[in-house]
Amino acid sequence: MGSKRTLGVVLFEGFELLDVFGPLEMFGLAAEHFEIRLISETGGVVASRQGPKSVCDDSFQSAPAIDVLLVPGGIGTRREVNNPVLLDWLNERSQLAELVASVCTGSALLAKAGVLDGLRATSNKLAFAWASAQSEKVQWQQQARWVEDGKIFSSSGVSAGIDMALAVIAKLVSEQAAEQAANFAEYTWQRDADCDPFASVVGVSESA
């Protein structure tokens, strides 16, 4: 492995802004360890659910080898779970990546692509019923801030992706690097992956 890992972030129309840019703020604060690439099916400009657009570095076809694959959620996942091009690409690239991470309903895409078969994973609690319905082969965890199973990380909704990203940095780089990123951003890192107050707030039960 070289001095930097390539972090590929999958974008699609209707992605959730914080799902992407919350984690990227943290990975960007460890820029000496990660090279960030924004990737979409055809490249170009992709609009978020909130409206602001992002310019992708690569298309699926032109994307380089990816060490860390990040899959966000957002309302666009409701469409993309039926996109065979995206699902096939996620399956292929997940097999090759060192680590795969999803935020929010991004886990629904990984589940539909077969990436999570036999693994533990979580998702956005408000959308948990929909996300978990995408595959019965996943051991869905109804109460978790994030879940780590082998090389697959999955987080709960939106802001939980920041805590997960810091956990990924701690795993791949060091605990100190993660702490430095959190402190620079003046962010209180929730280190306990099982601390999930929103499961009870939205009425999701404690066991999968």
Coordinates of C-alpha atoms in Angstrom, one line a residue:
M1 CA 0.0 0.0 0.0
G2 CA 1.3 3.4 -0.9
S3 CA 1.4 6.5 1.3
K4 CA -2.2 7.3 0.4
R5 CA -5.3 5.2 0.1
T6 CA -7.8 6.1 -2.7
L7 CA -11.2 6.9 -1.2
G8 CA -14.0 6.6 -3.7
V9 CA -17.3 8.1 -2.9
V10 CA -20.3 7.0 -5.0
L11 CA -22.7 9.8 -5.9
F12 CA -26.2 9.6 -7.5
E13 CA -29.0 12.0 -8.0
G14 CA -30.7 12.7 -4.6
F15 CA -27.8 11.7 -2.4
E16 CA -27.8 13.2 1.2
L17 CA -25.3 16.0 1.6
L18 CA -24.1 15.3 5.1
D19 CA -23.8 11.6 4.3
V20 CA -21.1 12.5 1.9
F21 CA -19.5 15.7 3.2
G22 CA -19.6 14.9 6.9
P23 CA -17.3 11.9 6.5
L24 CA -15.3 13.7 3.8
E25 CA -14.5 16.5 6.2
M26 CA -12.9 14.0 8.5
F27 CA -11.1 12.1 5.8
G28 CA -10.0 15.4 4.4
L29 CA -8.5 16.3 7.7
A30 CA -6.3 13.2 7.3
A31 CA -5.4 14.2 3.8
E32 CA -1.9 12.8 4.0
H33 CA -3.5 9.4 4.2
F34 CA -6.4 9.6 1.7
E35 CA -7.0 10.8 -1.8
I36 CA -10.7 11.5 -2.3
R37 CA -12.4 10.8 -5.6
L38 CA -16.1 11.5 -6.3
I39 CA -17.6 8.9 -8.7
S40 CA -20.9 8.6 -10.4
E41 CA -22.3 6.3 -13.1
T42 CA -21.6 8.7 -16.0
G43 CA -19.4 11.3 -14.2
G44 CA -20.2 15.0 -14.5
V45 CA -22.5 17.0 -12.2
V46 CA -24.7 15.3 -9.6
A47 CA -27.4 17.0 -7.6
S48 CA -27.9 16.3 -3.9
R49 CA -31.3 15.9 -2.3
Q50 CA -30.9 19.4 -0.8
G51 CA -30.1 20.9 -4.3
P52 CA -26.4 21.8 -4.2
K53 CA -24.4 19.9 -7.0
S54 CA -21.1 18.2 -6.9
V55 CA -18.7 17.7 -9.9
C56 CA -17.5 14.1 -10.1
D57 CA -13.9 13.2 -10.7
D58 CA -14.7 9.9 -12.5
S59 CA -17.4 7.8 -14.0
F60 CA -17.8 4.1 -13.2
Q61 CA -15.9 3.3 -16.3
S62 CA -13.0 5.7 -15.7
A63 CA -12.7 5.3 -11.9
P64 CA -9.3 4.1 -10.7
A65 CA -8.7 1.3 -8.2
I66 CA -10.4 2.1 -4.9
D67 CA -9.1 1.2 -1.5
V68 CA -11.9 2.6 0.5
L69 CA -15.4 2.7 -1.0
L70 CA -18.0 5.1 0.6
V71 CA -21.7 4.7 -0.2
P72 CA -24.0 7.5 1.0
G73 CA -27.8 7.3 1.4
G74 CA -30.5 9.8 0.5
I75 CA -33.9 9.8 -1.2
G76 CA -32.1 8.8 -4.4
T77 CA -31.5 5.3 -3.0
R78 CA -35.2 4.5 -3.5
R79 CA -34.5 4.7 -7.3
E80 CA -31.0 3.4 -7.3
V81 CA -31.9 0.0 -5.7
N82 CA -33.4 -0.8 -9.1
N83 CA -30.3 0.4 -11.1
P84 CA -28.5 -2.8 -12.2
V85 CA -25.5 -0.8 -13.5
L86 CA -24.9 0.7 -10.0
L87 CA -25.5 -2.5 -8.2
D88 CA -23.2 -4.5 -10.4
W89 CA -20.5 -1.9 -10.0
L90 CA -20.9 -1.8 -6.2
N91 CA -20.6 -5.6 -6.0
E92 CA -17.5 -5.7 -8.2
R93 CA -15.7 -2.8 -6.5
S94 CA -16.6 -3.9 -3.0
Q95 CA -14.9 -7.2 -3.6
L96 CA -11.7 -5.4 -4.7
A97 CA -11.7 -2.7 -2.0
E98 CA -9.8 -2.9 1.3
L99 CA -12.7 -1.4 3.2
V100 CA -16.3 -0.6 2.3
A101 CA -18.5 1.9 4.3
S102 CA -22.1 3.0 3.9
V103 CA -23.9 5.9 5.5
C104 CA -27.6 5.9 6.2
T105 CA -29.6 4.1 3.5
G106 CA -26.4 3.5 1.5
S107 CA -26.6 0.1 3.2
A108 CA -29.7 -0.6 1.3
L109 CA -27.7 -0.3 -2.0
L110 CA -25.0 -2.6 -0.7
A111 CA -27.6 -5.1 0.5
K112 CA -29.4 -5.1 -2.8
A113 CA -26.0 -5.6 -4.5
G114 CA -25.3 -8.7 -2.4
V115 CA -22.4 -7.1 -0.7
L116 CA -23.9 -7.5 2.8
D117 CA -25.0 -11.2 2.4
G118 CA -24.4 -13.0 5.7
L119 CA -23.0 -9.9 7.4
R120 CA -24.2 -7.6 10.2
A121 CA -25.2 -4.1 9.1
T122 CA -27.4 -1.1 10.1
S123 CA -29.1 1.8 8.4
N124 CA -31.1 5.0 9.0
K125 CA -33.7 4.3 11.7
L126 CA -36.5 6.3 10.1
A127 CA -36.0 4.3 6.9
F128 CA -35.0 1.0 8.6
A129 CA -38.0 -1.0 7.5
W130 CA -37.5 0.0 3.9
A131 CA -33.7 -0.5 4.0
S132 CA -33.9 -3.9 5.7
A133 CA -36.5 -5.1 3.2
Q134 CA -33.9 -4.9 0.4
S135 CA -32.3 -8.2 1.5
E136 CA -33.3 -10.9 3.9
K137 CA -29.7 -12.2 3.8
V138 CA -28.4 -9.4 6.0
Q139 CA -28.2 -9.6 9.8
W140 CA -29.8 -6.2 10.3
Q141 CA -28.9 -4.5 13.6
Q142 CA -31.7 -2.3 14.7
Q143 CA -29.8 -0.5 17.5
A144 CA -26.3 0.6 16.5
R145 CA -24.6 3.9 15.7
W146 CA -22.5 2.0 13.3
V147 CA -21.6 -1.6 12.7
E148 CA -18.2 -3.2 11.7
D149 CA -18.3 -6.7 10.2
G150 CA -15.0 -7.7 8.6
K151 CA -14.1 -5.0 6.1
I152 CA -17.6 -3.7 5.9
F153 CA -18.7 -0.6 8.0
S154 CA -22.3 0.7 8.0
S155 CA -23.7 3.6 9.9
S156 CA -27.1 4.7 11.1
G157 CA -28.6 7.9 9.7
V158 CA -26.8 10.9 8.3
S159 CA -24.7 12.4 11.1
A160 CA -23.7 8.9 12.3
G161 CA -21.5 8.7 9.2
I162 CA -19.1 11.1 10.8
D163 CA -18.6 8.9 13.9
M164 CA -18.1 5.9 11.6
A165 CA -15.6 7.8 9.4
L166 CA -13.5 8.5 12.4
A167 CA -13.7 4.9 13.4
V168 CA -12.5 4.0 9.9
I169 CA -9.6 6.5 10.2
A170 CA -8.7 5.0 13.6
K171 CA -8.7 1.5 12.0
L172 CA -6.7 2.3 8.9
V173 CA -4.4 5.0 10.2
S174 CA -4.4 5.5 14.0
E175 CA -6.5 6.5 16.9
Q176 CA -4.4 9.6 17.1
A177 CA -5.2 10.6 13.5
A178 CA -8.9 10.2 14.2
E179 CA -8.7 12.3 17.4
Q180 CA -6.8 15.0 15.6
A181 CA -9.5 15.2 12.9
A182 CA -12.3 15.4 15.4
N183 CA -10.5 18.0 17.5
F184 CA -9.7 20.2 14.5
A185 CA -13.4 20.1 13.5
E186 CA -14.4 20.7 17.1
Y187 CA -16.5 17.6 16.9
T188 CA -17.4 15.4 19.8
W189 CA -16.7 11.9 18.5
Q190 CA -19.1 9.2 19.7
R191 CA -16.7 6.3 20.0
D192 CA -19.3 3.7 21.2
A193 CA -20.7 2.0 18.1
D194 CA -23.6 0.7 20.2
C195 CA -24.8 4.1 21.4
D196 CA -27.9 4.7 19.4
P197 CA -30.4 7.0 21.1
F198 CA -32.4 7.4 17.9
A199 CA -33.4 3.8 17.8
S200 CA -35.7 4.4 20.7
V201 CA -36.7 7.9 19.6
V202 CA -38.2 6.5 16.3
G203 CA -39.5 3.3 17.9
V204 CA -37.0 0.8 16.5
S205 CA -36.6 -2.2 18.8
E206 CA -33.2 -3.1 20.4
S207 CA -32.6 -6.5 18.7
A208 CA -32.4 -7.4 15.0

